[in-house]
Coordinates of C-alpha atoms in Angstrom, one line a residue:
X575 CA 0.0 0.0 0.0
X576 CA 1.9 3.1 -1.1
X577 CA 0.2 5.8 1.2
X578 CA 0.6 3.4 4.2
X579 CA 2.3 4.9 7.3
X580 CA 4.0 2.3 8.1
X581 CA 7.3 4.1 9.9
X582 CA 7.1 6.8 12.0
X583 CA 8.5 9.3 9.7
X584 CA 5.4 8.7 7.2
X585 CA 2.9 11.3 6.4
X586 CA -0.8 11.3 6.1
X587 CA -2.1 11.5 2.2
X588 CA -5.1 11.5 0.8
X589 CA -7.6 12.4 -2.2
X590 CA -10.6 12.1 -3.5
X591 CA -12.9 8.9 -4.5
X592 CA -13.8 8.9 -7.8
X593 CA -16.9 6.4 -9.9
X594 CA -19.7 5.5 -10.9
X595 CA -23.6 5.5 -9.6
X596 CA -24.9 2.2 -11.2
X597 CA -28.5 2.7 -12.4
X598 CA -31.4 1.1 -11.0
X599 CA -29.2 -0.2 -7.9
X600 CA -27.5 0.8 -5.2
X601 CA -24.4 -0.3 -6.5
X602 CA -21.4 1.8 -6.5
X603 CA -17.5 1.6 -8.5
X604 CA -14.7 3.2 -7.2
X605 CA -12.7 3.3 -10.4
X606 CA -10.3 5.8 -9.4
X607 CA -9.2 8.1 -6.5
X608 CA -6.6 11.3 -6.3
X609 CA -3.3 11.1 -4.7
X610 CA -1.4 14.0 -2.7
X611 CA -0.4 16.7 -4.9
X612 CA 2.4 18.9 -4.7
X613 CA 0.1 21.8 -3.1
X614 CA -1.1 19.6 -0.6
X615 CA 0.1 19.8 3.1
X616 CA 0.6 16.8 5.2
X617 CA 2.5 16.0 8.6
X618 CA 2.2 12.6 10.5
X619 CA -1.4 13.1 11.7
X620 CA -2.5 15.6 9.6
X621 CA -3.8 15.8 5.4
X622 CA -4.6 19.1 3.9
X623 CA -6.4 18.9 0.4
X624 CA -5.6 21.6 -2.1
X625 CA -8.6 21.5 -3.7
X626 CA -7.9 22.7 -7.1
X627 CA -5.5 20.2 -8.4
X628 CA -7.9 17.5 -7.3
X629 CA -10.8 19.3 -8.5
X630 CA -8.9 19.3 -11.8
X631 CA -8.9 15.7 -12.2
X632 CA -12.1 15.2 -11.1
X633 CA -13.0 17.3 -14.2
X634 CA -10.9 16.5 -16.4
X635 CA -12.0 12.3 -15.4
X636 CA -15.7 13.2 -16.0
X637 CA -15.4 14.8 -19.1
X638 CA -13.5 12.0 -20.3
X639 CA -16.2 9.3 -19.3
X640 CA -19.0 11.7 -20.5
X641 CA -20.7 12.7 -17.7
X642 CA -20.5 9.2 -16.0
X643 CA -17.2 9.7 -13.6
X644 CA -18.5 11.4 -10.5
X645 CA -17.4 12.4 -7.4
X646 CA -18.4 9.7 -4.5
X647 CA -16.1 10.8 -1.3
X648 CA -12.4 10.6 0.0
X649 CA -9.6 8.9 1.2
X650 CA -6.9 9.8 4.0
X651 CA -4.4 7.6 5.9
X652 CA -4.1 7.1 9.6
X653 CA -0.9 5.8 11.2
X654 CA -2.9 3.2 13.3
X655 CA -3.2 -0.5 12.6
X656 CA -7.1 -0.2 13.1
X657 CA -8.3 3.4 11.5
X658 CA -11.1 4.9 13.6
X659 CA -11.7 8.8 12.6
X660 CA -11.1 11.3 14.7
X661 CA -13.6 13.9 16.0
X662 CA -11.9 16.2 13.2
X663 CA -12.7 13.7 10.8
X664 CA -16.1 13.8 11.5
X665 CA -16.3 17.4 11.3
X666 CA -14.9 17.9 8.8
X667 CA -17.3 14.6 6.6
X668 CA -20.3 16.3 8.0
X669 CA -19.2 19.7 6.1
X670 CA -18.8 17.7 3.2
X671 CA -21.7 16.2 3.1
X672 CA -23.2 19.8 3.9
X673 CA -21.0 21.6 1.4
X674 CA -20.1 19.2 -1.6
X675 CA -21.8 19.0 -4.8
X676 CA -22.4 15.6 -5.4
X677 CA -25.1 13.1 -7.6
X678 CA -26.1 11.0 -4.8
X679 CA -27.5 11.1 -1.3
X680 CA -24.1 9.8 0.1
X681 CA -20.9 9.6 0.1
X682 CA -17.7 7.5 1.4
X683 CA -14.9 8.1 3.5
X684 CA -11.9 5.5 3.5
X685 CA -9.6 5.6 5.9
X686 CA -6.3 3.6 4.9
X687 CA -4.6 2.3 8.3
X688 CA -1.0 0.5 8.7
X689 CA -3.2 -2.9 8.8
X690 CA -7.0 -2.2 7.6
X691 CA -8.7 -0.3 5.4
X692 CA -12.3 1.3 7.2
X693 CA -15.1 2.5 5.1
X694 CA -18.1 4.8 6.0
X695 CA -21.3 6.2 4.2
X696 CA -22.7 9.5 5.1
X697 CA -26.0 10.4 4.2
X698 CA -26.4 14.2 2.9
X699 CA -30.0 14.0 3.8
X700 CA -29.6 13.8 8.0
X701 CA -25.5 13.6 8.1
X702 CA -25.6 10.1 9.8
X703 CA -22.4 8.5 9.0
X704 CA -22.0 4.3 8.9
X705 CA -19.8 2.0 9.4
X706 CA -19.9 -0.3 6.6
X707 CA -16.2 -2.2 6.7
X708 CA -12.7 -2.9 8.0
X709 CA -10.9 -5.3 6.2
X710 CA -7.3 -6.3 7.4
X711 CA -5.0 -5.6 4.3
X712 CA -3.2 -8.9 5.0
X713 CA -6.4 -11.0 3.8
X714 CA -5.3 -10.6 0.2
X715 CA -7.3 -8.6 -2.5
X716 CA -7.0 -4.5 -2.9

């Protein structure tokens, strides 16, 4: 896992989650996220987003796939085995959800620890954010 802090001098990174909304389900494809961009700012238990650069690819990625590439969350890393967010990290997905422009009712946040991945759903309508996953990284499969 590239972004992994796995040694104490490792940053936090992260990016945006970028897909597609599958008609008539509830089915969702992460087909590609952003990485840390030279504007970004990052320390060990910290990850600022520049938004533009991201922003850019997020365009750029949906006017390649026609209007079909949206945007459907974002991504950090935590330098803990287990990734539980913070209070900041709830804060800051309940703005999101608030704030974002967005083609569905929700939206994910993945947080990438040192030996599981976590994923949540918030819902834009009340701001309720779920738990829907922790997989060890060790079980195989990315």
């Amino acid at each position: 896992m590239a972004y992994s802090q796995a040694i104490p001098s490792d940053h936090e990174a992260g990016g945006l989650l970028l897909g597609r909304l599958i008609i008539d389900c509830n089915d969702v494809v992460i087909d590609d996220i952003t990485v840390p961009d030279i504007g970004d700012q990052s320390g060990r238990f910290f990850f600022f987003r520049k938004a533009l650069a991201h922003q850019e690819k997020l365009k750029q990625r949906w006017l390649q796939s026609n209007g079909t590439c949206n945007y459907l969350g974002e991504w950090h890393t935590h330098p803990e085995a287990i990734p539980r967010p913070s209070s900041h990290d709830i804060f800051n997905w309940k703005r999101i959800l608030r704030a974002a422009k967005y083609d569905s009712g929700f939206l994910f946040f993945i947080i990438v620890g040192t030996q599981a991945i976590s994923i949540w759903e918030g819902k834009k309508d009340n701001l309720d954010i779920l738990e829907l996953h922790c997989r060890n990284t060790e079980e195989g499969g990315r």
